[in-house]
Coordinates of C-alpha atoms in Angstrom, one line a residue:
M1 CA 167.6 174.7 113.4
A2 CA 169.2 171.3 114.4
E3 CA 168.2 168.2 112.4
T4 CA 166.2 165.7 114.4
M5 CA 167.6 162.1 114.3
L6 CA 165.0 159.3 114.0
L7 CA 167.7 156.7 114.8
D8 CA 169.9 156.6 117.8
R9 CA 173.5 157.3 117.3
R10 CA 174.6 153.6 117.9
T11 CA 172.2 152.4 115.1
K12 CA 173.5 155.1 112.8
E13 CA 177.1 154.0 113.5
L14 CA 176.3 150.3 112.9
V15 CA 174.6 151.0 109.6
K16 CA 177.5 153.1 108.4
E17 CA 179.9 150.3 109.5
Y18 CA 178.0 147.4 107.9
V19 CA 176.5 148.8 104.8
P20 CA 179.0 148.1 102.0
D21 CA 180.3 150.7 99.7
G22 CA 183.1 151.1 97.1
D23 CA 184.8 148.0 95.8
V24 CA 183.0 145.7 98.3
L25 CA 179.6 147.0 97.1
D26 CA 180.6 146.6 93.4
S27 CA 181.8 143.0 94.1
I28 CA 178.5 142.1 95.9
V29 CA 176.4 143.5 93.1
C30 CA 178.5 141.7 90.5
F31 CA 178.3 138.4 92.4
F32 CA 174.5 138.5 92.7
S33 CA 174.1 139.6 89.0
I34 CA 175.2 136.1 88.0
F35 CA 171.7 135.0 89.2
A36 CA 169.9 137.5 87.0
D37 CA 170.1 135.5 83.9
P38 CA 168.0 132.3 83.4
T39 CA 170.6 130.6 81.2
R40 CA 173.3 131.2 83.8
V41 CA 171.1 129.8 86.6
K42 CA 170.4 126.7 84.6
M43 CA 174.1 126.2 83.8
L44 CA 175.1 126.8 87.4
S45 CA 172.5 124.3 88.6
A46 CA 173.7 121.7 86.1
L47 CA 177.4 122.3 87.1
A48 CA 176.4 121.9 90.8
I49 CA 175.5 118.3 89.9
S50 CA 178.5 117.4 87.7
E51 CA 181.3 118.9 85.7
M52 CA 180.4 119.1 82.1
C53 CA 181.7 120.1 78.7
V54 CA 180.1 122.7 76.4
T55 CA 178.5 120.0 74.3
D56 CA 176.9 118.2 77.3
L57 CA 175.6 121.5 78.8
S58 CA 174.2 122.4 75.4
R59 CA 172.4 119.1 74.9
V60 CA 171.0 118.7 78.4
L61 CA 169.9 122.3 78.8
E62 CA 168.8 122.6 75.1
I63 CA 170.7 125.8 74.7
N64 CA 173.0 126.5 71.7
Q65 CA 176.7 126.0 72.2
T66 CA 177.6 129.6 71.4
T67 CA 175.4 130.9 74.2
I68 CA 176.8 128.3 76.6
S69 CA 180.4 129.2 75.6
H70 CA 179.7 132.9 76.1
Q71 CA 178.2 132.4 79.5
L72 CA 181.0 130.0 80.6
R73 CA 183.6 132.6 79.6
L74 CA 181.8 135.2 81.7
L75 CA 181.5 132.9 84.7
K76 CA 185.1 131.8 84.4
N77 CA 186.3 135.5 84.3
L78 CA 184.2 136.1 87.4
G79 CA 185.9 133.2 89.2
I80 CA 182.7 131.2 89.5
V81 CA 183.6 128.3 87.3
K82 CA 186.9 126.6 86.5
S83 CA 188.0 124.5 83.5
D84 CA 189.9 121.3 83.2
R85 CA 191.2 120.2 79.8
Q86 CA 191.2 116.5 79.3
G87 CA 192.6 115.9 75.8
K88 CA 190.6 117.9 73.3
I89 CA 187.6 118.4 75.7
I90 CA 187.4 121.1 78.3
F91 CA 185.2 120.3 81.3
Y92 CA 183.7 123.0 83.5
S93 CA 182.8 122.9 87.2
L94 CA 182.0 125.3 90.0
V95 CA 185.0 126.7 91.8
N96 CA 183.3 125.8 95.1
D97 CA 179.9 125.1 96.7
T98 CA 179.2 128.7 97.6
V99 CA 177.2 129.5 94.4
N100 CA 175.1 126.4 94.8
D101 CA 174.5 127.2 98.5
V102 CA 173.3 130.7 97.6
M103 CA 170.9 129.2 94.9
L104 CA 169.6 126.7 97.5
K105 CA 169.0 129.5 100.0
G106 CA 167.1 131.4 97.3
V107 CA 164.9 128.3 96.6
E108 CA 164.4 127.9 100.4
F109 CA 163.4 131.5 100.8
L110 CA 161.0 131.4 97.9
G111 CA 159.5 128.1 99.1
C112 CA 160.0 126.4 95.8

């Protein structure tokens, strides 16, 4: 007995073409996972305003420096933040505005 299609062939082809898989899917999931941790969201929000060092982030967000350093290392490895050494101090900033744009879209969607 032939299987009955609920979708037309064109829709099926479009879905197969546009739904990500493989490395693209893994990259998208990894990107959006950065927003799954409240500490990271706070840090990214602060870095969207200004570049900061670990000490400044720790003080303004009231989060211990070890946690800040750990999250910055993760964000740097993912290519979300970059660092700039100025003497003995390392300042961190967002690589570009994309992360902040995504967060702002989330706030807009949620009506916050």
